[in-house]
Coordinates of C-alpha atoms in Angstrom, one line a residue:
M1 CA 16.0 -11.2 19.4
T2 CA 16.3 -11.9 15.7
A3 CA 15.8 -15.1 13.8
H4 CA 19.5 -16.0 13.9
D5 CA 20.4 -15.0 17.4
K6 CA 20.9 -17.6 20.1
P7 CA 17.4 -18.6 21.4
G8 CA 16.4 -17.0 24.7
P9 CA 13.6 -18.0 27.0
R10 CA 10.4 -19.2 25.2
V11 CA 8.0 -16.3 24.7
S12 CA 4.5 -17.0 26.1
R13 CA 1.6 -17.0 23.7
N14 CA -1.0 -16.8 26.6
C15 CA -3.4 -13.9 26.9
G16 CA -2.4 -11.0 29.1
N17 CA -4.5 -12.0 32.1
C18 CA -3.1 -15.6 32.1
R19 CA 0.5 -14.3 31.7
S20 CA 0.1 -11.9 34.6
V21 CA -1.1 -14.6 37.1
K22 CA 1.0 -17.4 35.5
R23 CA -2.0 -19.7 34.9
R24 CA -2.6 -22.1 32.0
C25 CA -4.3 -20.4 29.1
D26 CA -6.4 -22.3 26.5
R27 CA -5.6 -19.6 23.9
Q28 CA -9.1 -19.7 22.4
R29 CA -10.0 -17.0 19.9
P30 CA -11.2 -14.3 20.2
H31 CA -11.2 -14.5 24.0
C32 CA -9.5 -16.9 26.4
G33 CA -11.7 -19.5 27.9
Q34 CA -10.2 -18.9 31.4
C35 CA -11.2 -15.3 31.2
I36 CA -14.7 -16.1 30.0
R37 CA -15.1 -18.7 32.9
L38 CA -13.9 -16.2 35.5
R39 CA -15.9 -13.3 33.9
E40 CA -12.7 -11.3 33.3
R41 CA -12.2 -8.9 30.4
C42 CA -9.7 -10.7 28.2
P43 CA -7.0 -8.2 26.9
G44 CA -6.2 -10.5 24.0
Y45 CA -2.9 -11.9 22.8
R46 CA 0.4 -10.5 21.7
D47 CA 0.8 -9.6 18.1
E48 CA 1.9 -12.9 16.5
W49 CA 4.8 -11.3 14.6
E50 CA 6.4 -10.3 17.9
L51 CA 6.7 -14.0 18.6
V52 CA 8.9 -14.4 15.5
F53 CA 11.0 -11.2 15.5
R54 CA 11.8 -8.4 17.9
N55 CA 13.0 -5.2 16.4
D56 CA 16.7 -4.7 17.2
T57 CA 17.4 -2.5 14.2
D58 CA 19.3 0.1 16.3
K59 CA 21.6 -2.5 17.7
T60 CA 22.3 -4.1 14.3
I61 CA 23.0 -0.7 12.7
K62 CA 25.5 0.0 15.6
R63 CA 27.2 -3.4 15.0
V64 CA 27.5 -2.7 11.2
K65 CA 28.9 0.8 11.9
E66 CA 31.4 -0.6 14.4
K67 CA 32.5 -3.3 12.0
K68 CA 32.9 -0.7 9.2
A69 CA 34.9 1.6 11.5
K70 CA 37.2 -1.2 12.6
T71 CA 37.9 -2.2 9.0
T72 CA 38.6 1.4 8.1
A73 CA 41.0 1.8 11.1
T74 CA 43.0 -1.3 10.2
P75 CA 43.7 -1.1 6.4
N76 CA 46.4 -3.9 6.5
I77 CA 43.7 -6.5 7.4
A78 CA 42.3 -8.4 4.4
P79 CA 38.8 -7.1 3.4
P80 CA 35.8 -9.2 4.5
T81 CA 34.3 -11.7 2.1
C82 CA 31.3 -10.7 0.1
S83 CA 29.0 -13.3 1.8
L84 CA 26.1 -11.7 3.6
S85 CA 26.2 -11.4 7.3
P86 CA 23.1 -13.1 9.0
R87 CA 22.8 -10.0 11.1
V88 CA 22.5 -7.8 8.0
D89 CA 19.8 -10.1 6.7
D90 CA 18.0 -9.7 10.0
L91 CA 18.3 -5.9 9.7
G92 CA 16.5 -6.1 6.4
V93 CA 13.7 -8.3 7.8
N94 CA 13.3 -6.2 10.9
Y95 CA 13.1 -3.0 8.8
F96 CA 10.5 -4.6 6.6
V97 CA 8.5 -5.7 9.6
R98 CA 8.7 -2.3 11.2
H99 CA 7.5 -0.4 8.2
F100 CA 5.3 -2.7 6.2
V101 CA 3.9 -5.2 8.7
I102 CA 3.3 -3.6 12.1
G103 CA 3.4 0.0 11.0
G104 CA 5.7 1.1 13.8
R105 CA 3.5 -0.2 16.7
A106 CA 2.8 -3.7 17.9
D107 CA -1.0 -2.9 18.1
A108 CA -1.1 -1.3 14.6
R109 CA -1.9 -2.7 11.2
G110 CA 0.7 -2.2 8.6
C111 CA -0.1 -2.2 4.9
L112 CA 1.0 -5.9 4.7
N113 CA -0.1 -7.0 8.1
Y114 CA -1.3 -10.4 7.1
I115 CA 2.3 -11.7 6.5
P116 CA 2.7 -13.3 9.9
S117 CA -0.3 -15.7 9.2
I118 CA 1.4 -16.9 6.1
Y119 CA 4.7 -17.3 7.9
H120 CA 3.2 -19.5 10.5
A121 CA 0.9 -21.5 8.2
D122 CA 3.6 -22.5 5.7
G123 CA 6.5 -22.8 8.1
E124 CA 9.6 -20.6 8.2
Q125 CA 9.8 -20.0 4.5
S126 CA 13.3 -19.1 3.4
T127 CA 12.0 -17.6 0.2
L128 CA 9.6 -15.3 2.0
V129 CA 12.2 -14.3 4.5
A130 CA 14.7 -13.5 1.7
S131 CA 12.2 -11.4 -0.1
M132 CA 11.3 -9.4 3.0
S133 CA 15.0 -8.9 3.8
A134 CA 15.7 -7.7 0.2
V135 CA 12.8 -5.1 0.4
G136 CA 13.8 -4.0 3.9
L137 CA 17.5 -3.6 3.0
V138 CA 16.8 -1.6 -0.2
A139 CA 14.4 0.6 1.7
L140 CA 16.9 1.2 4.5
A141 CA 19.8 1.7 2.1
N142 CA 17.9 4.4 0.3
A143 CA 16.5 6.1 3.4
S144 CA 19.9 6.1 5.2
Q145 CA 22.1 6.7 2.1
H146 CA 24.2 3.5 2.8
P147 CA 25.3 2.1 -0.6
E148 CA 26.8 -1.0 1.1
L149 CA 23.3 -2.0 2.2
A150 CA 22.0 -1.6 -1.3
S151 CA 24.5 -4.2 -2.5
H152 CA 23.3 -6.5 0.2
A153 CA 19.7 -5.8 -0.9
R154 CA 20.5 -6.7 -4.5
A155 CA 22.1 -10.0 -3.4
K156 CA 19.1 -10.9 -1.3
Y157 CA 16.8 -10.0 -4.1
L158 CA 18.7 -12.3 -6.5
E159 CA 18.5 -15.1 -3.9
A160 CA 14.8 -14.6 -3.4
I161 CA 14.3 -14.6 -7.2
R162 CA 16.1 -17.9 -7.5
N163 CA 14.0 -19.3 -4.6
V164 CA 10.8 -18.1 -6.2
N165 CA 11.7 -19.7 -9.6
A166 CA 12.5 -23.0 -7.9
A167 CA 9.2 -22.8 -6.0
L168 CA 7.2 -22.1 -9.2
A169 CA 8.8 -25.1 -10.8
C170 CA 7.4 -27.3 -8.1
P171 CA 3.6 -28.1 -8.2
V172 CA 3.4 -28.2 -4.5
E173 CA 5.4 -25.1 -3.6
S174 CA 4.0 -23.0 -6.5
I175 CA 0.5 -22.9 -5.0
K176 CA 1.6 -22.1 -1.4
D177 CA 0.5 -18.8 0.0
S178 CA 4.1 -18.1 1.0
T179 CA 5.2 -18.3 -2.6
L180 CA 2.6 -15.7 -3.8
M181 CA 3.5 -13.5 -0.8
S182 CA 7.1 -13.7 -1.8
V183 CA 6.2 -12.5 -5.3
I184 CA 4.1 -9.7 -3.8
S185 CA 7.0 -8.6 -1.6
L186 CA 9.5 -8.6 -4.4
G187 CA 7.0 -6.4 -6.3
I188 CA 7.6 -3.8 -3.6
F189 CA 11.3 -4.1 -4.3
E190 CA 10.6 -3.4 -8.0
H191 CA 8.3 -0.5 -7.0
V192 CA 11.5 1.1 -5.5
S193 CA 13.6 0.1 -8.5
A194 CA 11.7 1.0 -11.7
Y195 CA 8.1 1.2 -12.9
E196 CA 8.5 -1.1 -15.9
S197 CA 10.0 -3.9 -13.8
W198 CA 7.3 -3.4 -11.2
A199 CA 4.5 -3.7 -13.8
R200 CA 6.0 -6.9 -15.1
H201 CA 6.2 -8.2 -11.6
V202 CA 2.5 -7.4 -11.0
R203 CA 1.5 -9.2 -14.2
G204 CA 3.5 -12.2 -13.0
A205 CA 1.7 -12.1 -9.6
A206 CA -1.6 -12.0 -11.5
A207 CA -0.5 -15.0 -13.6
L208 CA 0.2 -16.9 -10.4
L209 CA -3.2 -16.1 -9.1
V210 CA -4.7 -17.6 -12.2
A211 CA -2.5 -20.7 -11.8
R212 CA -3.6 -21.2 -8.2
G213 CA -7.2 -21.5 -9.4
K214 CA -10.5 -21.1 -7.7
S215 CA -9.6 -23.4 -4.8
Q216 CA -7.1 -20.8 -3.4
F217 CA -9.7 -18.9 -1.4
S218 CA -10.0 -21.3 1.6
T219 CA -8.2 -19.0 4.0
P220 CA -8.8 -15.3 4.8
V221 CA -5.1 -14.4 4.1
A222 CA -5.6 -15.7 0.5
I223 CA -8.4 -13.2 0.0
R224 CA -6.1 -10.4 1.2
M225 CA -3.3 -11.4 -1.1
F226 CA -5.8 -11.5 -4.0
N227 CA -6.9 -8.0 -3.0
Q228 CA -3.3 -6.8 -3.1
V229 CA -2.6 -8.2 -6.5
R230 CA -5.9 -6.9 -7.8
K231 CA -5.1 -3.4 -6.5
D232 CA -1.7 -3.4 -8.2
L233 CA -3.1 -4.8 -11.4
V234 CA -5.7 -2.0 -11.5
I235 CA -2.8 0.6 -11.4
V236 CA -1.0 -1.2 -14.2
C237 CA -4.1 -1.2 -16.3
F238 CA -4.6 2.5 -15.7
R239 CA -1.1 3.3 -16.8
S240 CA -0.7 0.9 -19.8
D241 CA -4.1 1.1 -21.6
E242 CA -4.9 -2.5 -20.8
A243 CA -8.3 -4.0 -20.1
F244 CA -8.7 -5.7 -16.8
P245 CA -8.1 -9.5 -17.3
E246 CA -11.2 -11.6 -17.5
E247 CA -9.5 -14.4 -15.6
I248 CA -9.0 -12.2 -12.5
L249 CA -12.7 -11.0 -12.7
E250 CA -13.7 -14.7 -12.6
L251 CA -11.5 -15.2 -9.6
Q252 CA -13.1 -12.1 -8.0
E253 CA -16.5 -13.7 -8.3
E254 CA -15.2 -16.9 -6.7
A255 CA -13.5 -15.0 -3.9
A256 CA -16.7 -13.2 -3.1
R257 CA -18.1 -16.6 -1.9
Y258 CA -15.5 -16.8 0.8
T259 CA -15.3 -13.3 2.2
D260 CA -17.4 -10.6 3.8
T261 CA -18.4 -8.5 0.8
S262 CA -19.6 -5.7 3.0
T263 CA -16.2 -4.6 4.1
S264 CA -14.8 -1.4 2.6
A265 CA -11.7 -3.1 1.4
W266 CA -13.7 -5.6 -0.7
I267 CA -16.1 -3.0 -2.0
M268 CA -13.2 -0.8 -3.1
G269 CA -11.6 -3.7 -5.0
V270 CA -14.7 -4.4 -7.0
L271 CA -15.2 -0.7 -7.7
S272 CA -11.6 -0.4 -8.9
T273 CA -12.2 -3.1 -11.5
R274 CA -15.3 -1.2 -12.7
C275 CA -13.0 1.9 -13.0
V276 CA -10.8 0.1 -15.4
T277 CA -13.8 -1.1 -17.4
V278 CA -15.2 2.4 -17.8
L279 CA -11.7 3.8 -18.7
T280 CA -11.2 1.1 -21.2
K281 CA -14.5 2.0 -22.9
V282 CA -13.3 5.7 -23.1
R283 CA -10.0 4.7 -24.6
E284 CA -11.6 2.4 -27.2
N285 CA -14.0 5.2 -28.4
M286 CA -12.1 8.4 -27.8
Y287 CA -11.3 9.0 -31.5
K288 CA -14.7 7.9 -32.9
V289 CA -16.5 10.8 -34.5
G290 CA -20.0 11.3 -33.2
F291 CA -19.8 8.7 -30.5
P292 CA -22.7 8.9 -28.0
W293 CA -20.8 9.7 -24.8
I294 CA -23.9 10.1 -22.7
G295 CA -24.1 6.3 -22.0
I296 CA -20.5 6.1 -20.6
L297 CA -21.1 9.4 -18.7
D298 CA -24.1 7.9 -17.0
E299 CA -22.0 4.7 -16.2
A300 CA -19.2 6.8 -14.8
S301 CA -21.6 9.0 -12.8
L302 CA -23.2 5.9 -11.2
L303 CA -19.7 4.7 -10.3
A304 CA -18.9 8.1 -8.7
R305 CA -22.0 7.7 -6.5
D306 CA -20.9 4.2 -5.5
F307 CA -17.6 5.7 -4.4
E308 CA -19.4 8.3 -2.3
D309 CA -21.3 5.4 -0.6
L310 CA -18.0 3.7 -0.1
A311 CA -16.6 6.8 1.7
A312 CA -19.6 6.7 4.1
V313 CA -18.9 3.0 4.9
L314 CA -15.2 3.7 5.3
A315 CA -16.0 6.6 7.7
V316 CA -17.7 4.1 10.0
Q317 CA -15.2 1.3 9.7
E318 CA -12.0 3.5 9.7
P319 CA -12.8 6.9 11.3
Y320 CA -10.1 9.6 11.4
L321 CA -9.7 13.1 12.8
V322 CA -8.8 16.3 10.9
T323 CA -6.2 18.5 12.7
R324 CA -5.3 22.1 12.0
M325 CA -1.9 23.4 13.0
P326 CA -1.1 26.6 11.1
D327 CA 2.5 26.6 12.3
L328 CA 3.5 23.5 10.3
D329 CA 5.7 23.9 7.2
S330 CA 3.2 25.1 4.5
D331 CA 5.4 23.6 1.8
M332 CA 4.7 20.1 3.2
V333 CA 1.4 20.6 4.9
P334 CA -0.7 23.3 3.1
N335 CA -2.7 25.4 5.5
G336 CA -1.5 23.2 8.4
V337 CA -4.3 20.8 7.8
Y338 CA -3.7 17.0 8.0
A339 CA -5.7 13.9 8.9
V340 CA -4.9 11.5 11.8
F341 CA -5.6 7.8 11.2
K342 CA -5.5 4.8 13.5
D343 CA -2.7 3.1 11.6
A344 CA -1.1 2.4 8.2
W345 CA -3.9 0.1 7.1
A346 CA -6.5 2.9 7.5
I347 CA -4.2 5.2 5.6
R348 CA -4.0 2.7 2.8
L349 CA -7.7 2.3 2.5
W350 CA -8.5 6.0 2.5
S351 CA -5.6 6.8 0.1
N352 CA -6.8 4.1 -2.3
Q353 CA -10.4 5.2 -2.1
R354 CA -9.7 8.9 -2.8
T355 CA -7.2 8.0 -5.6
L356 CA -9.7 5.8 -7.3
Q357 CA -12.4 8.4 -6.8
M358 CA -10.2 11.0 -8.6
V359 CA -9.8 8.6 -11.5
V360 CA -13.6 8.4 -11.9
Y361 CA -14.0 12.1 -11.7
E362 CA -11.2 12.6 -14.2
I363 CA -13.1 10.3 -16.6
I364 CA -16.2 12.3 -16.0
Y365 CA -14.3 15.6 -16.6
W366 CA -12.9 14.3 -19.9
I367 CA -16.3 13.1 -21.2
L368 CA -17.9 16.4 -20.3
V369 CA -15.3 18.4 -22.1
K370 CA -15.7 16.1 -25.1
I371 CA -19.5 16.6 -25.1
L372 CA -19.2 20.3 -24.7
S373 CA -17.0 20.5 -27.8
T374 CA -20.0 19.4 -29.9
D375 CA -23.2 21.2 -31.0
L376 CA -25.7 21.1 -28.1
E377 CA -29.0 22.7 -27.3
A378 CA -28.6 25.6 -25.0
A379 CA -30.4 23.9 -22.0
I380 CA -28.2 20.8 -22.3
R381 CA -25.1 22.9 -22.7
D382 CA -25.9 24.8 -19.5
Q383 CA -26.6 21.5 -17.7
M384 CA -23.3 20.1 -18.8
K385 CA -21.4 23.2 -17.8
V386 CA -22.9 23.0 -14.3
K387 CA -21.9 19.3 -14.1
L388 CA -18.4 20.2 -15.2
H389 CA -18.1 22.9 -12.6
R390 CA -19.2 20.5 -9.9
T391 CA -16.7 17.9 -11.2
M392 CA -13.8 20.4 -11.0
H393 CA -14.8 21.3 -7.5
T394 CA -14.9 17.6 -6.4
L395 CA -11.5 16.9 -8.0
S396 CA -10.0 19.9 -6.2
K397 CA -11.5 18.7 -2.8
L398 CA -10.2 15.2 -3.4
G399 CA -6.8 16.6 -4.1
D400 CA -6.8 18.4 -0.7
D401 CA -8.1 15.2 1.0
I402 CA -5.3 13.1 -0.4
L403 CA -2.7 15.7 0.5
A404 CA -4.1 15.7 4.1
I405 CA -3.2 12.0 4.3
A406 CA 0.5 12.5 3.4
P407 CA 1.8 14.1 6.6
Q408 CA 1.1 11.1 8.8
A409 CA 1.8 8.5 6.0
M410 CA 5.2 10.1 5.3
E411 CA 5.9 10.6 9.0
L412 CA 6.3 14.4 8.4
V413 CA 4.2 14.5 11.6
C414 CA 4.4 11.9 14.2
C415 CA 0.8 11.1 15.1
S416 CA -0.5 8.9 17.8
A417 CA -3.9 7.2 17.7
P418 CA -6.8 9.7 17.3
K419 CA -8.1 9.2 20.8
S420 CA -4.8 10.3 22.3
G421 CA -4.4 13.6 20.4
P422 CA -1.9 14.4 17.7
P423 CA 1.5 15.4 19.0
F424 CA 3.9 16.0 16.1
G425 CA 7.5 16.3 15.1
L426 CA 9.1 16.7 11.7
S427 CA 10.9 13.7 10.1
V428 CA 14.1 14.2 8.1
Q429 CA 13.8 11.4 5.5
G430 CA 10.1 10.5 5.6
S431 CA 8.7 7.0 5.4
V432 CA 9.5 4.3 2.8
S433 CA 6.2 2.5 3.4
G434 CA 4.4 5.9 3.3
G435 CA 5.9 6.6 -0.1
Y436 CA 4.7 3.2 -1.2
L437 CA 1.2 4.1 0.0
M438 CA 1.0 7.7 -1.3
T439 CA 2.8 7.7 -4.6
W440 CA -0.2 7.1 -6.9
G441 CA -2.5 9.5 -5.1
L442 CA 0.1 12.3 -5.2
F443 CA 0.5 11.6 -8.9
M444 CA -3.2 12.0 -9.5
I445 CA -3.1 15.4 -7.9
A446 CA 0.1 16.4 -9.7
K447 CA -1.3 15.7 -13.2
S448 CA -4.8 17.0 -12.7
A449 CA -6.0 20.4 -13.9
A450 CA -8.5 20.8 -11.1
P451 CA -6.6 21.1 -7.8
K452 CA -5.4 24.5 -6.6
P453 CA -2.0 25.5 -7.8
E454 CA -0.5 25.2 -4.3
T455 CA -2.0 21.8 -3.8
R456 CA -0.5 20.6 -7.1
K457 CA 2.9 22.1 -6.3
C458 CA 2.9 20.4 -2.9
A459 CA 2.1 17.0 -4.5
I460 CA 4.9 17.4 -7.0
R461 CA 7.3 18.4 -4.2
L462 CA 6.3 15.4 -2.1
L463 CA 6.7 13.0 -5.0
Q464 CA 10.2 14.5 -5.6
D465 CA 11.0 14.0 -1.9
I466 CA 9.8 10.4 -1.9
G467 CA 12.0 9.7 -4.9
R468 CA 15.1 11.5 -3.5
N469 CA 14.8 10.5 0.1
T470 CA 13.6 7.0 -0.2
G471 CA 15.2 6.2 -3.6
M472 CA 11.8 5.2 -5.0
S473 CA 12.3 5.5 -8.7
V474 CA 8.6 5.0 -9.5
A475 CA 7.9 8.4 -7.8
L476 CA 10.6 10.1 -9.8
H477 CA 9.2 8.5 -13.0
L478 CA 5.7 9.7 -12.2
V479 CA 6.7 13.2 -11.2
Q480 CA 8.4 13.7 -14.5
I481 CA 5.2 12.7 -16.3
A482 CA 3.2 15.0 -14.1
I483 CA 5.5 18.0 -14.8
E484 CA 5.3 17.3 -18.6
I485 CA 1.5 17.2 -18.3
C486 CA 1.4 20.5 -16.3
Q487 CA 3.6 22.2 -18.9
K488 CA 1.3 21.2 -21.7
M489 CA -1.7 22.6 -19.7
G490 CA 0.2 25.8 -19.3

């Protein structure tokens, strides 16, 4: 059932045990009070997003195709009006939910799995729904090569932009979580469209964070939205030679008072801002003659060790399996090696961690080359050469590790949960949300001098496939930059 269909029977929000025996459930969290009283193991509750939408994408696609075929078969009938069909809107929302919220399974965590909480907290927000529909439609249009869906997506995008602008003009609406989430969602639309517009959108989301102030962190979902904007802002700073904004660092300190700072997601966010700080110092001093690089090298080396510690924490919180299947397509899965993760959220964390780690080691690599170009004592030179060799080895391994994430993320292999074993099958188009998760990690591999040639070629090929098959222009933009860098390196 979609949001605009005729309502059917009310869906029960009771826990699984209470539903099965048709008893009253008190719906306590994390476990039902009835189950606790009867000493039963509570199976928990349905995914809350399932209570809002059920995925009827296949039915909707069939209806769209039948309508198109009917129109084609009867050319004398006047063409339909350009107003959007509610069912096409639903198609976009359902596609968005399937790929970005639930990650393909009701028990999985998509990369934006916190959206249902915002939807319920702020009411059925038309702006948020319009933004989700726009992203879902543009992703589906690109993946399925249906240009008519792309025009619908653009119309929904413009509608969502109008709604966002109206919300930002209202003091009450502008500080709502749903307004910020709408801006974040539309940023994904821009990620598909063009890098420059995406970067502007990220800066706009950061400005909205600042406008919301220090009082915004009263709910867990507000912390997760802050993490999302901070992550995107870090990427913008990497690519645009910008320092990380002091206002966001101040908000980060405030947010730390309201969240569990021992989680891998929070630790990674803080380390990412330190990455920008170190990189900014390098950029500010890279042309200074005789600059003492040892201090920044020590700072970057300490950051690298902190990322190693983060990997250990992440391995406990989000474990995964490494699978070897030599028969897989070596052009997409080098050596048949790929990793199997619990869901898209785990993929997101590991991809971000390794991508940021590559950034740190690229900084270390650059500083070491700079130091080795100066006059050094023989013992110090030998020490720096050893460190450079280890850095190159680490970068190469990180490249392999990032590439091992891509098969499941891009749905090149269809993996089940790790405990079930990893059956697989090749996908034709790949995954839009997977491309969103993997683009920057693949770019780091493609532009680095350290990974093995076959690893770099595979990363470039995957970036090209993401751009061509999902229409994600950011991927095509980055792959062109990577190719130019590789040509300069020879």
